[in-house]
Amino acid sequence: MNDTELAADIARETGALLLAIRAEGRDTGKALGDRGDREANALILSRLADARPADFILSEESLDDRRRCAASRVWIVDPLDGTREYAGGLDEWAVHIGLAIDGRPAFGAVAVPALDRVWCTDHARAALDPAPPRPRVVVSRSRCPDIALAVGKALNAELVPMGSAGAKAMAVIDGRADIYLHEGGQYEWDNCAPAAVALAAGLHASRIDGSALVYNCADPLLPDLLICRPELAERVLAAVASLRG
């Protein structure tokens, strides 16, 4: 099983586990989110340890082993991206299984279990039909980052409210949106797998200043991200630069 197949298999299995936990109805609210985070993380760590024992893992739900910084291969995972949406009974949450090789988002998979979909780097193909007259920008349901709203206004874009980072990124891949722009508060596990899949699908993925996304850093904070249709990247980056002065 190659790295992409492994990532997709683990993402799918973790998503099924999370759906089963929620369907039990035993836990609600924060307790449900905490249990989902914990059990999903345990499953992922176990599967990766069995399949790739020499690789390091950086997970949102585990202590960081800084020895990973000297490693070439590091799995960067978010066992439950969108814990609030999951605990609240919503559908827009995801499982991220990414593999960074020499700091680059090389392989990975993103599962959105409520859609019964897993996107992975071996099979990702962006839906690049002719762009609509007004680009569609995905924004958070709970809070809209100023940069996304401001860029959306500058581009006369339609705003599409959506949940987790993975759900937003996959919406750009399958053509439900055209731009996912985020500034502030993300870490490597929030965007490694989505970025790997987006790049494999032929989309643009970068920091919002246009620089490359770099992973397996000593500080895993990676606060901003742009995933969009390639023909929109120059316009979005120019709008960001203008807004930042």
Short mmCIF file of N, CA, C and O in Angstrom, two decimals, residues 20-143:
data_model
loop_
_atom_site.label_atom_id
_atom_site.label_comp_id
_atom_site.label_asym_id
_atom_site.label_seq_id
_atom_site.Cartn_x
_atom_site.Cartn_y
_atom_site.Cartn_z
N ALA A 20 -19.85 6.61 13.88
CA ALA A 20 -20.41 5.61 14.79
C ALA A 20 -20.50 6.15 16.22
O ALA A 20 -21.50 5.92 16.92
N ILE A 21 -19.47 6.87 16.65
CA ILE A 21 -19.50 7.45 18.00
C ILE A 21 -20.66 8.42 18.13
O ILE A 21 -21.39 8.41 19.13
N ARG A 22 -20.85 9.26 17.12
CA ARG A 22 -21.93 10.24 17.20
C ARG A 22 -23.30 9.57 17.14
O ARG A 22 -24.25 9.99 17.81
N ALA A 23 -23.40 8.50 16.35
CA ALA A 23 -24.68 7.80 16.20
C ALA A 23 -25.10 7.10 17.49
O ALA A 23 -26.30 6.86 17.70
N GLU A 24 -24.14 6.76 18.32
CA GLU A 24 -24.48 6.10 19.60
C GLU A 24 -25.41 6.95 20.45
O GLU A 24 -26.26 6.43 21.17
N GLY A 25 -25.20 8.27 20.40
CA GLY A 25 -26.01 9.17 21.22
C GLY A 25 -25.66 9.17 22.68
O GLY A 25 -26.40 9.72 23.50
N ARG A 26 -24.53 8.56 23.02
CA ARG A 26 -24.14 8.45 24.43
C ARG A 26 -23.58 9.75 24.97
O ARG A 26 -23.76 10.09 26.13
N ASP A 27 -22.89 10.50 24.10
CA ASP A 27 -22.26 11.75 24.50
C ASP A 27 -22.82 12.89 23.66
O ASP A 27 -23.24 12.70 22.52
N THR A 28 -22.79 14.08 24.23
CA THR A 28 -23.23 15.27 23.51
C THR A 28 -22.28 16.42 23.80
O THR A 28 -21.50 16.38 24.75
N GLY A 29 -22.37 17.46 22.97
CA GLY A 29 -21.63 18.68 23.22
C GLY A 29 -20.14 18.46 23.36
O GLY A 29 -19.52 17.68 22.61
N LYS A 30 -19.55 19.12 24.34
CA LYS A 30 -18.09 19.06 24.53
C LYS A 30 -17.62 17.63 24.77
O LYS A 30 -16.55 17.23 24.29
N ALA A 31 -18.38 16.86 25.53
CA ALA A 31 -17.98 15.48 25.81
C ALA A 31 -17.89 14.67 24.52
O ALA A 31 -16.99 13.84 24.36
N LEU A 32 -18.81 14.91 23.61
CA LEU A 32 -18.79 14.21 22.32
C LEU A 32 -17.56 14.63 21.52
O LEU A 32 -16.86 13.79 20.95
N GLY A 33 -17.28 15.92 21.46
CA GLY A 33 -16.12 16.40 20.73
C GLY A 33 -14.83 15.87 21.31
O GLY A 33 -13.93 15.43 20.57
N ASP A 34 -14.72 15.87 22.64
CA ASP A 34 -13.51 15.36 23.30
C ASP A 34 -13.31 13.88 23.01
O ASP A 34 -12.19 13.42 22.74
N ARG A 35 -14.40 13.12 23.08
CA ARG A 35 -14.29 11.68 22.82
C ARG A 35 -13.92 11.42 21.37
O ARG A 35 -13.07 10.57 21.07
N GLY A 36 -14.53 12.17 20.46
CA GLY A 36 -14.19 12.01 19.05
C GLY A 36 -12.73 12.30 18.79
O GLY A 36 -12.04 11.54 18.10
N ASP A 37 -12.23 13.42 19.32
CA ASP A 37 -10.81 13.77 19.16
C ASP A 37 -9.91 12.64 19.68
O ASP A 37 -8.95 12.23 19.02
N ARG A 38 -10.24 12.16 20.88
CA ARG A 38 -9.38 11.18 21.56
C ARG A 38 -9.35 9.84 20.82
O ARG A 38 -8.28 9.28 20.56
N GLU A 39 -10.53 9.31 20.48
CA GLU A 39 -10.58 7.99 19.87
C GLU A 39 -10.10 8.00 18.42
O GLU A 39 -9.46 7.05 17.95
N ALA A 40 -10.38 9.09 17.72
CA ALA A 40 -9.89 9.21 16.35
C ALA A 40 -8.36 9.29 16.34
O ALA A 40 -7.69 8.66 15.50
N ASN A 41 -7.81 10.05 17.26
CA ASN A 41 -6.36 10.17 17.34
C ASN A 41 -5.71 8.82 17.64
O ASN A 41 -4.70 8.44 17.03
N ALA A 42 -6.28 8.08 18.57
CA ALA A 42 -5.72 6.77 18.93
C ALA A 42 -5.72 5.83 17.73
O ALA A 42 -4.74 5.10 17.50
N LEU A 43 -6.80 5.85 16.96
CA LEU A 43 -6.86 4.98 15.78
C LEU A 43 -5.78 5.36 14.78
O LEU A 43 -5.06 4.49 14.26
N ILE A 44 -5.64 6.65 14.50
CA ILE A 44 -4.66 7.10 13.51
C ILE A 44 -3.24 6.77 13.94
O ILE A 44 -2.43 6.25 13.15
N LEU A 45 -2.92 7.05 15.20
CA LEU A 45 -1.57 6.76 15.68
C LEU A 45 -1.26 5.27 15.58
O LEU A 45 -0.14 4.88 15.20
N SER A 46 -2.23 4.44 15.93
CA SER A 46 -2.02 3.00 15.87
C SER A 46 -1.80 2.52 14.43
O SER A 46 -0.87 1.74 14.17
N ARG A 47 -2.62 3.00 13.51
CA ARG A 47 -2.50 2.58 12.12
C ARG A 47 -1.17 3.02 11.51
O ARG A 47 -0.51 2.27 10.80
N LEU A 48 -0.77 4.26 11.78
CA LEU A 48 0.49 4.75 11.22
C LEU A 48 1.68 4.05 11.85
O LEU A 48 2.67 3.74 11.16
N ALA A 49 1.62 3.79 13.14
CA ALA A 49 2.73 3.08 13.81
C ALA A 49 2.90 1.68 13.23
O ALA A 49 4.03 1.20 13.07
N ASP A 50 1.80 1.02 12.92
CA ASP A 50 1.88 -0.32 12.34
C ASP A 50 2.40 -0.28 10.91
O ASP A 50 3.22 -1.13 10.51
N ALA A 51 1.91 0.69 10.12
CA ALA A 51 2.23 0.70 8.70
C ALA A 51 3.54 1.41 8.36
O ALA A 51 4.21 1.06 7.38
N ARG A 52 3.89 2.45 9.13
CA ARG A 52 5.08 3.25 8.85
C ARG A 52 5.83 3.51 10.16
O ARG A 52 5.94 4.64 10.62
N PRO A 53 6.38 2.47 10.78
CA PRO A 53 6.97 2.62 12.11
C PRO A 53 8.17 3.56 12.16
O PRO A 53 8.49 4.08 13.24
N ALA A 54 8.83 3.81 11.05
CA ALA A 54 10.01 4.67 11.06
C ALA A 54 9.66 6.15 10.91
O ALA A 54 10.52 7.01 11.11
N ASP A 55 8.41 6.45 10.57
CA ASP A 55 8.01 7.84 10.33
C ASP A 55 7.61 8.52 11.63
O ASP A 55 7.14 7.87 12.58
N PHE A 56 7.75 9.84 11.66
CA PHE A 56 7.28 10.64 12.79
C PHE A 56 5.85 11.12 12.51
O PHE A 56 5.40 11.15 11.35
N ILE A 57 5.17 11.50 13.59
CA ILE A 57 3.79 11.97 13.48
C ILE A 57 3.66 13.26 14.27
O ILE A 57 4.08 13.34 15.43
N LEU A 58 3.05 14.25 13.64
CA LEU A 58 2.65 15.48 14.32
C LEU A 58 1.13 15.53 14.29
O LEU A 58 0.53 15.63 13.21
N SER A 59 0.50 15.43 15.46
CA SER A 59 -0.95 15.41 15.55
C SER A 59 -1.42 16.51 16.48
O SER A 59 -0.79 16.79 17.51
N GLU A 60 -2.55 17.10 16.12
CA GLU A 60 -3.13 18.13 16.99
C GLU A 60 -3.42 17.58 18.38
O GLU A 60 -3.36 18.33 19.37
N GLU A 61 -3.70 16.30 18.48
CA GLU A 61 -4.15 15.72 19.74
C GLU A 61 -3.07 14.96 20.50
O GLU A 61 -3.39 14.23 21.43
N SER A 62 -1.81 15.14 20.14
CA SER A 62 -0.73 14.44 20.83
C SER A 62 0.39 15.41 21.19
O SER A 62 0.53 16.47 20.56
N LEU A 63 1.18 15.03 22.17
CA LEU A 63 2.36 15.82 22.50
C LEU A 63 3.33 15.82 21.31
O LEU A 63 3.48 14.81 20.62
N ASP A 64 3.95 16.95 21.09
CA ASP A 64 4.86 17.11 19.96
C ASP A 64 6.24 16.55 20.29
O ASP A 64 6.89 17.00 21.24
N ASP A 65 6.67 15.59 19.50
CA ASP A 65 8.02 15.04 19.62
C ASP A 65 8.92 15.84 18.68
O ASP A 65 8.89 15.64 17.46
N ARG A 66 9.72 16.75 19.23
CA ARG A 66 10.51 17.65 18.40
C ARG A 66 11.62 16.96 17.61
O ARG A 66 12.24 17.58 16.75
N ARG A 67 11.85 15.69 17.88
CA ARG A 67 12.82 14.96 17.05
C ARG A 67 12.36 14.89 15.59
O ARG A 67 13.17 14.68 14.68
N ARG A 68 11.07 15.10 15.39
CA ARG A 68 10.54 15.08 14.03
C ARG A 68 11.21 16.12 13.14
O ARG A 68 11.26 15.97 11.92
N CYS A 69 11.70 17.22 13.74
CA CYS A 69 12.25 18.32 12.95
C CYS A 69 13.45 17.90 12.11
O CYS A 69 13.76 18.53 11.10
N ALA A 70 14.12 16.84 12.52
CA ALA A 70 15.27 16.35 11.78
C ALA A 70 14.89 15.24 10.80
O ALA A 70 15.75 14.73 10.07
N ALA A 71 13.62 14.89 10.75
CA ALA A 71 13.17 13.79 9.90
C ALA A 71 12.73 14.29 8.53
O ALA A 71 12.23 15.40 8.39
N SER A 72 12.89 13.44 7.54
CA SER A 72 12.42 13.77 6.19
C SER A 72 10.93 13.54 6.05
O SER A 72 10.22 14.34 5.43
N ARG A 73 10.43 12.45 6.64
CA ARG A 73 9.02 12.06 6.49
C ARG A 73 8.29 12.27 7.80
O ARG A 73 8.64 11.65 8.82
N VAL A 74 7.26 13.11 7.77
CA VAL A 74 6.46 13.37 8.97
C VAL A 74 4.98 13.40 8.58
O VAL A 74 4.58 14.19 7.71
N TRP A 75 4.21 12.54 9.21
CA TRP A 75 2.75 12.56 9.02
C TRP A 75 2.18 13.69 9.88
O TRP A 75 2.49 13.79 11.07
N ILE A 76 1.35 14.52 9.27
CA ILE A 76 0.76 15.67 9.96
C ILE A 76 -0.74 15.49 9.90
O ILE A 76 -1.34 15.53 8.81
N VAL A 77 -1.36 15.26 11.05
CA VAL A 77 -2.75 14.81 11.06
C VAL A 77 -3.62 15.65 11.99
O VAL A 77 -3.18 16.12 13.03
N ASP A 78 -4.84 15.81 11.56
CA ASP A 78 -5.89 16.38 12.39
C ASP A 78 -6.99 15.33 12.47
O ASP A 78 -7.74 15.12 11.50
N PRO A 79 -7.09 14.62 13.60
CA PRO A 79 -8.04 13.52 13.68
C PRO A 79 -9.49 13.95 13.52
O PRO A 79 -10.31 13.18 13.03
N LEU A 80 -9.80 15.20 13.92
CA LEU A 80 -11.16 15.70 13.79
C LEU A 80 -11.08 17.20 13.55
O LEU A 80 -11.00 18.00 14.48
N ASP A 81 -11.08 17.58 12.29
CA ASP A 81 -11.05 18.99 11.91
C ASP A 81 -12.48 19.51 11.91
O ASP A 81 -13.31 19.07 11.11
N GLY A 82 -12.75 20.42 12.83
CA GLY A 82 -14.12 20.91 12.97
C GLY A 82 -14.84 20.24 14.13
O GLY A 82 -15.98 19.79 14.00
N THR A 83 -14.15 20.17 15.27
CA THR A 83 -14.75 19.52 16.45
C THR A 83 -16.07 20.17 16.83
O THR A 83 -17.02 19.48 17.22
N ARG A 84 -16.14 21.50 16.73
CA ARG A 84 -17.38 22.20 17.09
C ARG A 84 -18.54 21.77 16.19
O ARG A 84 -19.64 21.51 16.67
N GLU A 85 -18.28 21.67 14.89
CA GLU A 85 -19.34 21.24 13.96
C GLU A 85 -19.74 19.79 14.25
O GLU A 85 -20.93 19.45 14.25
N TYR A 86 -18.75 18.94 14.49
CA TYR A 86 -19.03 17.54 14.80
C TYR A 86 -19.89 17.42 16.05
O TYR A 86 -20.92 16.72 16.07
N ALA A 87 -19.48 18.10 17.12
CA ALA A 87 -20.21 18.02 18.39
C ALA A 87 -21.59 18.65 18.28
O ALA A 87 -22.51 18.26 19.02
N GLY A 88 -21.75 19.59 17.36
CA GLY A 88 -23.04 20.26 17.19
C GLY A 88 -23.98 19.56 16.23
O GLY A 88 -25.06 20.09 15.93
N GLY A 89 -23.60 18.40 15.72
CA GLY A 89 -24.47 17.65 14.83
C GLY A 89 -24.46 18.11 13.40
O GLY A 89 -25.31 17.69 12.59
N LEU A 90 -23.50 18.97 13.03
CA LEU A 90 -23.41 19.46 11.65
C LEU A 90 -22.57 18.50 10.80
O LEU A 90 -21.93 17.59 11.30
N ASP A 91 -22.59 18.73 9.49
CA ASP A 91 -21.92 17.82 8.56
C ASP A 91 -20.54 18.30 8.12
O ASP A 91 -19.77 17.51 7.57
N GLU A 92 -20.20 19.56 8.35
CA GLU A 92 -19.00 20.15 7.75
C GLU A 92 -17.78 19.99 8.66
O GLU A 92 -17.25 20.96 9.20
N TRP A 93 -17.34 18.75 8.82
CA TRP A 93 -16.13 18.42 9.56
C TRP A 93 -15.36 17.37 8.75
O TRP A 93 -15.91 16.78 7.82
N ALA A 94 -14.11 17.19 9.09
CA ALA A 94 -13.26 16.38 8.23
C ALA A 94 -12.19 15.65 9.04
O ALA A 94 -11.98 15.91 10.23
N VAL A 95 -11.52 14.73 8.37
CA VAL A 95 -10.35 14.03 8.90
C VAL A 95 -9.19 14.31 7.96
O VAL A 95 -9.32 14.12 6.75
N HIS A 96 -8.06 14.77 8.50
CA HIS A 96 -6.89 15.11 7.69
C HIS A 96 -5.75 14.14 7.97
O HIS A 96 -5.30 14.03 9.11
N ILE A 97 -5.25 13.50 6.93
CA ILE A 97 -4.07 12.65 7.04
C ILE A 97 -3.08 13.13 5.97
O ILE A 97 -3.24 12.83 4.78
N GLY A 98 -2.09 13.90 6.38
CA GLY A 98 -1.12 14.45 5.44
C GLY A 98 0.27 13.91 5.71
O GLY A 98 0.61 13.54 6.84
N LEU A 99 1.08 13.86 4.66
CA LEU A 99 2.47 13.44 4.79
C LEU A 99 3.36 14.52 4.19
O LEU A 99 3.28 14.80 2.98
N ALA A 100 4.18 15.14 5.03
CA ALA A 100 5.17 16.10 4.55
C ALA A 100 6.49 15.38 4.33
O ALA A 100 6.94 14.63 5.20
N ILE A 101 7.09 15.62 3.18
CA ILE A 101 8.41 15.07 2.88
C ILE A 101 9.35 16.23 2.61
O ILE A 101 9.10 17.06 1.73
N ASP A 102 10.38 16.32 3.41
CA ASP A 102 11.32 17.44 3.33
C ASP A 102 10.60 18.79 3.37
O ASP A 102 10.95 19.72 2.64
N GLY A 103 9.59 18.86 4.21
CA GLY A 103 8.88 20.12 4.45
C GLY A 103 7.77 20.44 3.49
O GLY A 103 7.06 21.44 3.68
N ARG A 104 7.58 19.64 2.46
CA ARG A 104 6.55 19.92 1.47
C ARG A 104 5.33 19.01 1.66
O ARG A 104 5.48 17.85 2.04
N PRO A 105 4.13 19.51 1.36
CA PRO A 105 2.92 18.68 1.50
C PRO A 105 2.84 17.69 0.34
O PRO A 105 2.29 17.99 -0.72
N ALA A 106 3.39 16.49 0.53
CA ALA A 106 3.61 15.57 -0.58
C ALA A 106 2.42 14.67 -0.89
O ALA A 106 2.05 14.49 -2.05
N PHE A 107 1.86 14.07 0.15
CA PHE A 107 0.78 13.11 -0.05
C PHE A 107 -0.26 13.33 1.04
O PHE A 107 0.02 13.92 2.08
N GLY A 108 -1.45 12.79 0.81
CA GLY A 108 -2.44 12.90 1.87
C GLY A 108 -3.85 12.63 1.41
O GLY A 108 -4.11 12.38 0.22
N ALA A 109 -4.74 12.67 2.40
CA ALA A 109 -6.16 12.44 2.14
C ALA A 109 -6.97 13.28 3.11
O ALA A 109 -6.56 13.51 4.25
N VAL A 110 -8.13 13.70 2.64
CA VAL A 110 -9.10 14.42 3.46
C VAL A 110 -10.44 13.72 3.31
O VAL A 110 -10.95 13.57 2.19
N ALA A 111 -10.99 13.28 4.43
CA ALA A 111 -12.31 12.67 4.42
C ALA A 111 -13.33 13.66 4.96
O ALA A 111 -13.08 14.33 5.97
N VAL A 112 -14.47 13.76 4.28
CA VAL A 112 -15.63 14.48 4.81
C VAL A 112 -16.71 13.41 4.95
O VAL A 112 -17.47 13.14 4.01
N PRO A 113 -16.77 12.76 6.12
CA PRO A 113 -17.60 11.57 6.26
C PRO A 113 -19.08 11.79 5.99
O PRO A 113 -19.76 10.89 5.48
N ALA A 114 -19.60 12.96 6.33
CA ALA A 114 -21.03 13.20 6.11
C ALA A 114 -21.39 13.20 4.63
O ALA A 114 -22.54 12.94 4.26
N LEU A 115 -20.40 13.48 3.78
CA LEU A 115 -20.62 13.42 2.33
C LEU A 115 -20.22 12.07 1.76
O LEU A 115 -20.35 11.85 0.55
N ASP A 116 -19.69 11.18 2.61
CA ASP A 116 -19.20 9.87 2.18
C ASP A 116 -18.14 10.04 1.09
O ASP A 116 -18.14 9.32 0.09
N ARG A 117 -17.24 11.02 1.30
CA ARG A 117 -16.21 11.32 0.32
C ARG A 117 -14.83 11.33 0.97
O ARG A 117 -14.67 11.80 2.10
N VAL A 118 -13.86 10.81 0.23
CA VAL A 118 -12.45 10.93 0.61
C VAL A 118 -11.70 11.42 -0.62
O VAL A 118 -11.74 10.79 -1.68
N TRP A 119 -11.04 12.55 -0.48
CA TRP A 119 -10.20 13.10 -1.55
C TRP A 119 -8.75 12.74 -1.21
O TRP A 119 -8.32 12.92 -0.07
N CYS A 120 -7.99 12.28 -2.20
CA CYS A 120 -6.60 11.93 -1.92
C CYS A 120 -5.71 12.36 -3.07
O CYS A 120 -6.18 12.64 -4.18
N THR A 121 -4.42 12.41 -2.81
CA THR A 121 -3.49 12.98 -3.78
C THR A 121 -3.32 12.13 -5.03
O THR A 121 -2.93 12.66 -6.08
N ASP A 122 -3.61 10.85 -4.99
CA ASP A 122 -3.47 10.02 -6.19
C ASP A 122 -4.61 10.22 -7.18
O ASP A 122 -4.44 9.96 -8.37
N HIS A 123 -5.77 10.65 -6.69
CA HIS A 123 -6.95 10.69 -7.55
C HIS A 123 -7.62 12.05 -7.60
O HIS A 123 -8.69 12.19 -8.21
N ALA A 124 -7.03 13.06 -6.98
CA ALA A 124 -7.68 14.36 -6.92
C ALA A 124 -7.70 15.03 -8.29
O ALA A 124 -6.67 15.10 -8.98
N ARG A 125 -8.86 15.51 -8.67
CA ARG A 125 -9.01 16.27 -9.91
C ARG A 125 -9.96 17.42 -9.62
O ARG A 125 -11.12 17.21 -9.27
N ALA A 126 -9.48 18.62 -9.78
CA ALA A 126 -10.33 19.78 -9.51
C ALA A 126 -11.38 19.92 -10.60
O ALA A 126 -11.13 19.64 -11.78
N ALA A 127 -12.57 20.36 -10.18
CA ALA A 127 -13.65 20.62 -11.13
C ALA A 127 -13.45 22.02 -11.69
O ALA A 127 -13.95 23.00 -11.14
N LEU A 128 -12.68 22.11 -12.78
CA LEU A 128 -12.32 23.41 -13.33
C LEU A 128 -13.17 23.73 -14.56
O LEU A 128 -12.66 24.04 -15.65
N ASP A 129 -14.48 23.65 -14.40
CA ASP A 129 -15.38 24.12 -15.43
C ASP A 129 -15.24 25.63 -15.52
O ASP A 129 -14.65 26.26 -14.63
N PRO A 130 -15.78 26.25 -16.57
CA PRO A 130 -15.67 27.71 -16.66
C PRO A 130 -16.12 28.38 -15.36
O PRO A 130 -17.16 28.04 -14.79
N ALA A 131 -15.32 29.33 -14.90
CA ALA A 131 -15.62 30.01 -13.63
C ALA A 131 -16.89 30.83 -13.75
O ALA A 131 -17.19 31.39 -14.82
N PRO A 132 -17.67 30.91 -12.68
CA PRO A 132 -18.86 31.76 -12.71
C PRO A 132 -18.46 33.23 -12.80
O PRO A 132 -17.32 33.59 -12.49
N PRO A 133 -19.39 34.10 -13.22
CA PRO A 133 -19.06 35.53 -13.34
C PRO A 133 -18.56 36.12 -12.02
O PRO A 133 -17.66 36.96 -12.03
N ARG A 134 -19.13 35.68 -10.91
CA ARG A 134 -18.69 36.12 -9.59
C ARG A 134 -18.02 34.95 -8.89
O ARG A 134 -18.65 33.91 -8.68
N PRO A 135 -16.74 35.08 -8.51
CA PRO A 135 -16.10 33.98 -7.79
C PRO A 135 -16.77 33.75 -6.44
O PRO A 135 -17.32 34.67 -5.84
N ARG A 136 -16.71 32.52 -5.98
CA ARG A 136 -17.33 32.13 -4.70
C ARG A 136 -16.24 31.91 -3.66
O ARG A 136 -15.33 31.11 -3.88
N VAL A 137 -16.34 32.63 -2.55
CA VAL A 137 -15.36 32.55 -1.47
C VAL A 137 -16.00 31.86 -0.28
O VAL A 137 -17.06 32.30 0.20
N VAL A 138 -15.38 30.78 0.20
CA VAL A 138 -15.92 30.11 1.39
C VAL A 138 -15.47 30.86 2.64
O VAL A 138 -14.31 31.27 2.76
N VAL A 139 -16.39 31.06 3.55
CA VAL A 139 -16.12 31.75 4.80
C VAL A 139 -16.71 30.94 5.95
O VAL A 139 -17.57 30.09 5.76
N SER A 140 -16.22 31.22 7.15
CA SER A 140 -16.67 30.48 8.33
C SER A 140 -18.11 30.80 8.66
O SER A 140 -18.57 31.93 8.53
N ARG A 141 -18.84 29.78 9.14
CA ARG A 141 -20.21 30.02 9.61
C ARG A 141 -20.21 30.79 10.92
O ARG A 141 -21.10 31.59 11.18
N SER A 142 -19.22 30.53 11.76
CA SER A 142 -19.23 31.11 13.10
C SER A 142 -18.55 32.48 13.15
O SER A 142 -18.93 33.33 13.92
N ARG A 143 -17.53 32.67 12.33
CA ARG A 143 -16.86 33.96 12.29
C ARG A 143 -16.20 34.10 10.93
O ARG A 143 -15.62 33.17 10.41
#
